[in-house]
């Protein structure tokens, strides 16, 4: 099915894009990679009169180190998460998540900012952002603000971005000594959206976990922080006993709905299996 007719403009700056959006009284949409917005329009879920392309806006591009953070421009493509050396070392969960996102054609066009702004609860990058404690920089017509990933994702397809605002960049804190990461998902076929997925970041100093950050996806309406599982690991060595404790605690962290395909209890079971697997195979990054 083809999308309804729309006008197209290529914005040259963030302010330019926001002014065009404001001029349409909300009857506009931003275009990043187009791999979520175009299918939505083809299905008539959206029918904006104006599409504002963000591809020419320099402020939304680039990957650089800034004051203890890695700044990743919102228009950075999925494929760059797999190939950029700064992302590999300073935002390693994005690099680990990218190969699980769809297929090469989608990864060549899809953007990190588009994925986070779209906030599909089955998406890999939002959970990676939560686990890395990233902050999302949002531009409005009055200035910019940074929102922690935990607060950015509000509900299914709903974020802290207000109508007309633009996600400018993703900031990831630099890794610290003893930091390890792990990422995995269970999907019916490689490239499909996950039935359950897990992103983990752990700091272990002298065999004791001093910081644990776990986010799951496809288990609720947004990336889900596993508060109980995190608490079960803090202050302990990473071994079979602590991993079992985290798996047990996970039951209280999750409250998935029943799915026509399989029941909520099965999703919790798969999340436990996956968390155990990821914790047993963490990789050092710093
Ligand atoms: C066949 C197929 C399979 C897929 N499989 C997966 C998968 O397994 N996992 C996965 O995570 N994704 C998957 N996707 C989605 C893909 O990753 C999308 O590209 C991504 O979700 C959205 O990124 P985009 O750059 O294409 O955004 P777009 O589609 O251009 O935009 C998505 C939404 O975000 C808004 N937006 C975009 N950028 C900004 C910004 N900077 N500021 C404010 N709003 C913005 C747009 O207005 C739109 O509402 C799949 C897509 C397809 C077509």
Tab-separated table of C-alpha atoms and ligand atoms in Angstrom:
chain	number	residue	atom	x	y	z
A	1	UNK	CA	0.000	0.000	0.000
A	2	UNK	CA	1.268	3.510	-0.830
A	3	UNK	CA	1.231	6.378	1.660
A	4	UNK	CA	-1.158	9.338	1.229
A	5	UNK	CA	0.293	12.364	-0.607
A	6	UNK	CA	2.438	14.766	1.432
A	7	UNK	CA	4.731	17.770	0.948
A	8	UNK	CA	8.447	17.245	1.546
A	9	UNK	CA	11.089	19.645	2.848
A	10	UNK	CA	14.718	19.152	3.732
A	11	UNK	CA	15.568	21.214	6.832
A	12	UNK	CA	19.046	22.800	7.121
A	13	UNK	CA	19.034	23.301	10.913
A	14	UNK	CA	17.204	22.103	14.011
A	15	UNK	CA	15.535	25.509	14.392
A	16	UNK	CA	14.523	25.462	10.723
A	17	UNK	CA	12.920	22.019	11.189
A	18	UNK	CA	11.087	23.016	14.386
A	19	UNK	CA	9.804	26.247	12.780
A	20	UNK	CA	8.438	24.267	9.821
A	21	UNK	CA	6.760	21.825	12.206
A	22	UNK	CA	5.220	24.654	14.251
A	23	UNK	CA	3.927	26.247	11.051
A	24	UNK	CA	1.870	23.122	10.304
A	25	UNK	CA	0.011	23.073	13.635
A	26	UNK	CA	1.205	19.529	14.299
A	27	UNK	CA	0.243	18.219	10.846
A	28	UNK	CA	3.866	17.278	10.094
A	29	UNK	CA	6.347	14.515	10.846
A	30	UNK	CA	10.135	14.339	11.026
A	31	UNK	CA	11.945	11.915	8.713
A	32	UNK	CA	15.156	10.233	9.905
A	33	UNK	CA	15.793	6.794	8.351
A	34	UNK	CA	12.148	6.396	7.394
A	35	UNK	CA	12.014	2.705	8.259
A	36	UNK	CA	9.319	3.144	10.901
A	37	UNK	CA	7.540	6.294	9.733
A	38	UNK	CA	7.122	5.234	6.082
A	39	UNK	CA	5.539	1.842	6.914
A	40	UNK	CA	3.240	3.637	9.414
A	41	UNK	CA	2.138	6.015	6.639
A	42	UNK	CA	1.682	3.187	4.160
A	43	UNK	CA	-0.623	1.530	6.694
A	44	UNK	CA	-2.500	4.871	7.131
A	45	UNK	CA	-1.557	4.968	10.829
A	46	UNK	CA	-0.123	8.431	10.125
A	47	UNK	CA	-1.062	10.880	7.360
A	48	UNK	CA	0.918	14.115	7.854
A	49	UNK	CA	0.666	16.886	5.254
A	50	UNK	CA	4.377	17.701	5.556
A	51	UNK	CA	7.438	15.501	5.956
A	52	UNK	CA	10.495	17.311	7.329
A	53	UNK	CA	13.728	15.507	6.447
A	54	UNK	CA	16.441	15.790	9.126
A	55	UNK	CA	19.220	14.321	6.933
A	56	UNK	CA	20.992	17.652	6.156
A	57	UNK	CA	21.217	18.921	9.731
A	58	UNK	CA	24.848	18.881	10.814
A	59	UNK	CA	24.022	19.243	14.541
A	60	UNK	CA	22.381	15.804	14.409
A	61	UNK	CA	25.475	14.027	13.075
A	62	UNK	CA	28.899	12.990	14.369
A	63	UNK	CA	30.335	10.836	17.131
A	64	UNK	CA	32.747	12.522	19.551
A	65	UNK	CA	34.115	12.424	23.095
A	66	UNK	CA	32.976	15.357	25.268
A	67	UNK	CA	33.759	15.843	28.981
A	68	UNK	CA	33.474	12.214	30.092
A	69	UNK	CA	30.660	11.363	27.676
A	70	UNK	CA	30.402	9.994	24.154
A	71	UNK	CA	28.125	12.235	22.099
A	72	UNK	CA	26.333	10.388	19.303
A	73	UNK	CA	24.364	12.564	16.884
A	74	UNK	CA	20.754	11.413	16.528
A	75	UNK	CA	21.146	10.802	12.761
A	76	UNK	CA	23.941	8.260	13.322
A	77	UNK	CA	22.894	5.159	11.360
A	78	UNK	CA	22.432	1.701	12.850
A	79	UNK	CA	25.319	0.455	10.689
A	80	UNK	CA	27.653	3.041	12.245
A	81	UNK	CA	26.931	1.517	15.652
A	82	UNK	CA	28.531	-1.640	14.216
A	83	UNK	CA	31.522	0.065	12.568
A	84	UNK	CA	32.420	3.225	14.520
A	85	UNK	CA	35.430	2.576	16.806
A	86	UNK	CA	34.358	5.223	19.356
A	87	UNK	CA	30.956	3.557	19.713
A	88	UNK	CA	32.654	0.140	20.038
A	89	UNK	CA	34.717	1.288	23.014
A	90	UNK	CA	32.580	4.011	24.613
A	91	UNK	CA	29.010	2.855	23.925
A	92	UNK	CA	29.609	-0.894	23.535
A	93	UNK	CA	26.001	-1.932	24.170
A	94	UNK	CA	24.918	-0.052	21.024
A	95	UNK	CA	27.596	-1.968	19.086
A	96	UNK	CA	26.461	-5.262	20.649
A	97	UNK	CA	22.761	-4.522	19.958
A	98	UNK	CA	23.096	-3.382	16.319
A	99	UNK	CA	23.572	-6.816	14.681
A	100	UNK	CA	20.241	-7.895	16.209
A	101	UNK	CA	18.354	-5.008	14.579
A	102	UNK	CA	16.617	-6.144	11.392
A	103	UNK	CA	18.781	-6.651	8.277
A	104	UNK	CA	21.563	-4.702	6.475
A	105	UNK	CA	19.178	-2.671	4.261
A	106	UNK	CA	17.381	-1.340	7.340
A	107	UNK	CA	20.583	-0.832	9.310
A	108	UNK	CA	22.025	1.235	6.439
A	109	UNK	CA	19.194	3.809	6.673
A	110	UNK	CA	17.750	3.491	10.188
A	111	UNK	CA	19.139	5.926	12.764
A	112	UNK	CA	19.843	5.594	16.476
A	113	UNK	CA	17.821	8.747	17.143
A	114	UNK	CA	14.901	7.450	15.084
A	115	UNK	CA	14.879	4.172	16.980
A	116	UNK	CA	14.930	5.926	20.372
A	117	UNK	CA	12.319	8.534	19.334
A	118	UNK	CA	10.061	5.825	17.916
A	119	UNK	CA	10.327	3.859	21.223
A	120	UNK	CA	9.073	0.501	20.034
A	121	UNK	CA	9.083	-1.663	23.196
A	122	UNK	CA	10.565	-4.545	21.176
A	123	UNK	CA	13.529	-2.442	19.977
A	124	UNK	CA	17.095	-3.176	20.939
A	125	UNK	CA	18.643	0.329	21.115
A	126	UNK	CA	16.259	1.772	23.753
A	127	UNK	CA	17.125	-1.045	26.198
A	128	UNK	CA	20.847	-0.577	25.450
A	129	UNK	CA	20.469	3.161	26.190
A	130	UNK	CA	18.781	2.430	29.530
A	131	UNK	CA	21.403	-0.163	30.529
A	132	UNK	CA	24.262	2.265	29.674
A	133	UNK	CA	22.495	5.053	31.621
A	134	UNK	CA	22.579	7.237	28.523
A	135	UNK	CA	21.095	10.733	28.485
A	136	UNK	CA	19.036	12.021	25.588
A	137	UNK	CA	19.410	15.623	24.471
A	138	UNK	CA	16.124	17.118	23.278
A	139	UNK	CA	15.878	20.449	21.445
A	140	UNK	CA	12.812	22.647	21.766
A	141	UNK	CA	12.237	26.167	20.430
A	142	UNK	CA	13.377	27.565	23.790
A	143	UNK	CA	16.593	25.560	24.256
A	144	UNK	CA	17.850	22.054	24.980
A	145	UNK	CA	17.515	19.660	27.917
A	146	UNK	CA	19.060	16.296	28.766
A	147	UNK	CA	16.799	13.495	29.963
A	148	UNK	CA	18.111	10.230	31.509
A	149	UNK	CA	17.065	7.196	29.452
A	150	UNK	CA	15.099	5.789	32.412
A	151	UNK	CA	12.814	8.858	32.291
A	152	UNK	CA	12.892	9.299	28.502
A	153	UNK	CA	10.854	6.169	27.722
A	154	UNK	CA	7.316	6.651	29.048
A	155	UNK	CA	5.069	4.095	27.367
A	156	UNK	CA	4.582	2.249	24.105
A	157	UNK	CA	5.773	4.634	21.336
A	158	UNK	CA	5.791	7.455	23.931
A	159	UNK	CA	8.845	9.394	25.083
A	160	UNK	CA	9.778	12.652	26.792
A	161	UNK	CA	9.919	14.313	23.334
A	162	UNK	CA	6.995	16.751	23.115
A	163	UNK	CA	5.310	17.421	19.725
A	164	UNK	CA	7.647	19.384	17.469
A	165	UNK	CA	10.757	18.778	19.608
A	166	UNK	CA	13.814	17.046	18.158
A	167	UNK	CA	16.096	14.458	19.707
A	168	UNK	CA	19.532	15.946	18.987
A	169	UNK	CA	22.033	13.566	20.476
A	170	UNK	CA	22.615	10.602	22.742
A	171	UNK	CA	25.188	10.966	25.517
A	172	UNK	CA	26.766	7.807	26.972
A	173	UNK	CA	29.016	8.035	30.068
A	174	UNK	CA	32.563	6.808	29.456
A	175	UNK	CA	33.277	3.262	30.668
A	176	UNK	CA	35.053	2.850	34.031
A	177	UNK	CA	37.655	0.280	35.141
A	178	UNK	CA	36.137	-3.166	35.587
A	179	UNK	CA	33.167	-2.509	33.290
A	180	UNK	CA	31.657	-5.472	31.410
A	181	UNK	CA	28.682	-5.723	29.074
A	182	UNK	CA	26.397	-8.383	27.657
A	183	UNK	CA	23.509	-8.337	25.188
A	184	UNK	CA	21.316	-11.077	23.759
A	185	UNK	CA	17.778	-11.750	22.592
A	186	UNK	CA	15.513	-14.622	21.682
A	187	UNK	CA	13.730	-14.159	18.359
A	188	UNK	CA	11.916	-16.572	16.085
A	189	UNK	CA	14.339	-15.824	13.255
A	190	UNK	CA	17.551	-13.803	13.098
A	191	UNK	CA	16.611	-10.167	12.329
A	192	UNK	CA	13.067	-10.438	13.688
A	193	UNK	CA	11.938	-8.319	16.604
A	194	UNK	CA	12.782	-10.094	19.877
A	195	UNK	CA	10.357	-12.155	21.956
A	196	UNK	CA	12.601	-11.241	24.896
A	197	UNK	CA	15.893	-9.341	25.039
A	198	UNK	CA	18.400	-8.319	27.716
A	199	UNK	CA	21.074	-5.591	27.929
A	200	UNK	CA	23.463	-5.736	30.888
A	201	UNK	CA	26.264	-3.494	32.138
A	202	UNK	CA	28.245	-4.518	35.243
A	203	UNK	CA	31.227	-2.986	37.033
A	204	UNK	CA	33.248	-5.545	38.978
A	205	UNK	CA	36.136	-4.425	41.184
A	206	UNK	CA	38.292	-7.036	42.933
A	207	UNK	CA	35.715	-9.710	42.163
A	208	UNK	CA	32.832	-7.716	43.672
A	209	UNK	CA	30.074	-6.136	41.612
A	210	UNK	CA	29.910	-2.454	42.537
A	211	UNK	CA	27.435	-1.356	39.864
A	212	UNK	CA	24.844	-3.365	37.939
A	213	UNK	CA	22.479	-2.044	35.270
A	214	UNK	CA	20.013	-4.417	33.584
A	215	UNK	CA	17.339	-3.501	31.017
A	216	UNK	CA	14.994	-5.930	29.312
A	217	UNK	CA	12.917	-5.366	26.187
A	218	UNK	CA	9.815	-6.973	24.710
A	219	UNK	CA	8.589	-7.656	28.237
A	220	UNK	CA	6.413	-4.555	28.709
A	221	UNK	CA	5.429	-1.220	27.167
A	222	UNK	CA	8.941	0.236	27.403
A	223	UNK	CA	12.460	-0.875	28.301
A	224	UNK	CA	12.189	-2.453	31.738
A	225	UNK	CA	14.851	-1.931	34.394
A	226	UNK	CA	15.338	-5.110	36.448
A	227	UNK	CA	15.613	-3.477	39.873
A	228	UNK	CA	15.386	-6.707	41.893
A	229	UNK	CA	17.864	-8.614	39.747
A	230	UNK	CA	20.314	-5.692	39.979
A	231	UNK	CA	20.025	-5.655	43.796
A	232	UNK	CA	20.588	-9.425	43.914
A	233	UNK	CA	23.982	-8.973	42.230
A	234	UNK	CA	25.374	-5.830	43.895
A	235	UNK	CA	28.155	-6.464	46.431
A	236	UNK	CA	28.615	-10.083	45.308
A	237	UNK	CA	31.019	-11.988	43.092
A	238	UNK	CA	29.708	-12.907	39.665
A	239	UNK	CA	29.223	-16.663	40.073
A	240	UNK	CA	26.565	-19.352	39.770
A	241	UNK	CA	24.950	-18.461	43.109
A	242	UNK	CA	24.597	-14.736	42.398
A	243	UNK	CA	23.361	-15.415	38.853
A	244	UNK	CA	20.687	-17.787	40.232
A	245	UNK	CA	19.655	-15.125	42.757
A	246	UNK	CA	19.303	-12.543	39.960
A	247	UNK	CA	17.246	-14.963	37.870
A	248	UNK	CA	14.947	-15.641	40.843
A	249	UNK	CA	14.505	-11.916	41.555
A	250	UNK	CA	13.621	-11.212	37.931
A	251	UNK	CA	10.109	-12.629	38.444
A	252	UNK	CA	9.182	-9.606	40.575
A	253	UNK	CA	10.726	-7.151	38.082
A	254	UNK	CA	8.559	-8.221	35.145
A	255	UNK	CA	4.851	-8.086	34.543
A	256	UNK	CA	4.377	-8.922	30.859
A	257	UNK	CA	0.923	-9.361	29.347
A	258	UNK	CA	-0.285	-12.606	27.851
A	259	UNK	CA	0.410	-12.720	24.142
A	260	UNK	CA	-1.735	-14.494	21.531
A	261	UNK	CA	1.409	-16.467	20.659
A	262	UNK	CA	2.522	-17.462	24.156
A	263	UNK	CA	1.652	-16.751	27.800
A	264	UNK	CA	3.292	-14.185	30.093
A	265	UNK	CA	4.773	-16.983	32.234
A	266	UNK	CA	6.720	-18.233	29.227
A	267	UNK	CA	8.093	-14.738	28.564
A	268	UNK	CA	9.304	-14.524	32.184
A	269	UNK	CA	10.867	-17.984	31.854
A	270	UNK	CA	12.683	-16.950	28.652
A	271	UNK	CA	13.863	-13.709	30.311
A	272	UNK	CA	15.343	-15.729	33.183
A	273	UNK	CA	17.120	-18.108	30.819
A	274	UNK	CA	18.460	-15.185	28.764
A	275	UNK	CA	19.625	-13.199	31.798
A	276	UNK	CA	21.525	-16.255	33.088
A	277	UNK	CA	23.148	-16.726	29.695
A	278	UNK	CA	24.144	-13.052	29.366
A	279	UNK	CA	25.543	-12.807	32.918
A	280	UNK	CA	27.614	-15.958	32.392
A	281	UNK	CA	29.137	-14.494	29.217
A	282	UNK	CA	29.868	-10.856	30.106
A	283	UNK	CA	32.721	-9.253	28.171
A	284	UNK	CA	35.181	-6.757	29.623
A	285	UNK	CA	35.166	-3.298	27.992
A	286	UNK	CA	37.310	-1.326	30.445
B	1	LIG	C1	11.428	-4.806	7.999
B	1	LIG	C2	11.855	-4.033	9.215
B	1	LIG	C3	12.395	-4.720	10.297
B	1	LIG	C4	12.773	-4.008	11.434
B	1	LIG	N1	13.320	-4.720	12.491
B	1	LIG	C5	13.697	-4.038	13.588
B	1	LIG	C6	14.264	-4.720	14.711
B	1	LIG	O1	14.461	-5.937	14.714
B	1	LIG	N2	14.611	-3.968	15.800
B	1	LIG	C7	14.434	-2.615	15.830
B	1	LIG	O2	14.753	-1.994	16.849
B	1	LIG	N3	13.926	-1.952	14.788
B	1	LIG	C8	13.563	-2.625	13.678
B	1	LIG	N4	13.042	-1.927	12.626
B	1	LIG	C9	12.879	-0.467	12.759
B	1	LIG	C10	14.132	0.258	12.305
B	1	LIG	O3	15.183	0.022	13.208
B	1	LIG	C11	13.815	1.751	12.240
B	1	LIG	O4	14.708	2.311	11.356
B	1	LIG	C12	13.852	2.528	13.546
B	1	LIG	O5	12.992	2.040	14.508
B	1	LIG	C13	13.436	3.975	13.360
B	1	LIG	O6	14.521	4.654	12.914
B	1	LIG	P1	14.451	5.566	11.640
B	1	LIG	O7	15.719	6.315	11.623
B	1	LIG	O8	14.100	4.730	10.458
B	1	LIG	O9	13.268	6.567	12.048
B	1	LIG	P2	12.024	7.103	11.203
B	1	LIG	O10	11.203	5.963	10.719
B	1	LIG	O11	12.454	8.107	10.211
B	1	LIG	O12	11.258	7.854	12.404
B	1	LIG	C14	10.589	7.121	13.414
B	1	LIG	C15	9.804	8.112	14.293
B	1	LIG	O13	10.691	8.890	15.081
B	1	LIG	C16	10.576	10.291	14.755
B	1	LIG	N5	11.950	10.803	14.753
B	1	LIG	C17	12.996	10.295	14.056
B	1	LIG	N6	14.118	10.957	14.370
B	1	LIG	C18	13.768	11.915	15.262
B	1	LIG	C19	14.497	12.904	15.977
B	1	LIG	N7	15.830	13.040	15.814
B	1	LIG	N8	13.824	13.694	16.822
B	1	LIG	C20	12.477	13.560	16.994
B	1	LIG	N9	11.743	12.630	16.369
B	1	LIG	C21	12.387	11.822	15.506
B	1	LIG	C22	9.897	10.332	13.391
B	1	LIG	O14	9.179	11.515	13.199
B	1	LIG	C23	8.980	9.124	13.479
B	1	LIG	O15	7.826	9.435	14.203
B	1	LIG	C24	12.643	-2.597	11.485
B	1	LIG	C25	12.110	-1.902	10.376
B	1	LIG	C26	11.717	-2.607	9.250
B	1	LIG	C27	11.161	-1.841	8.080
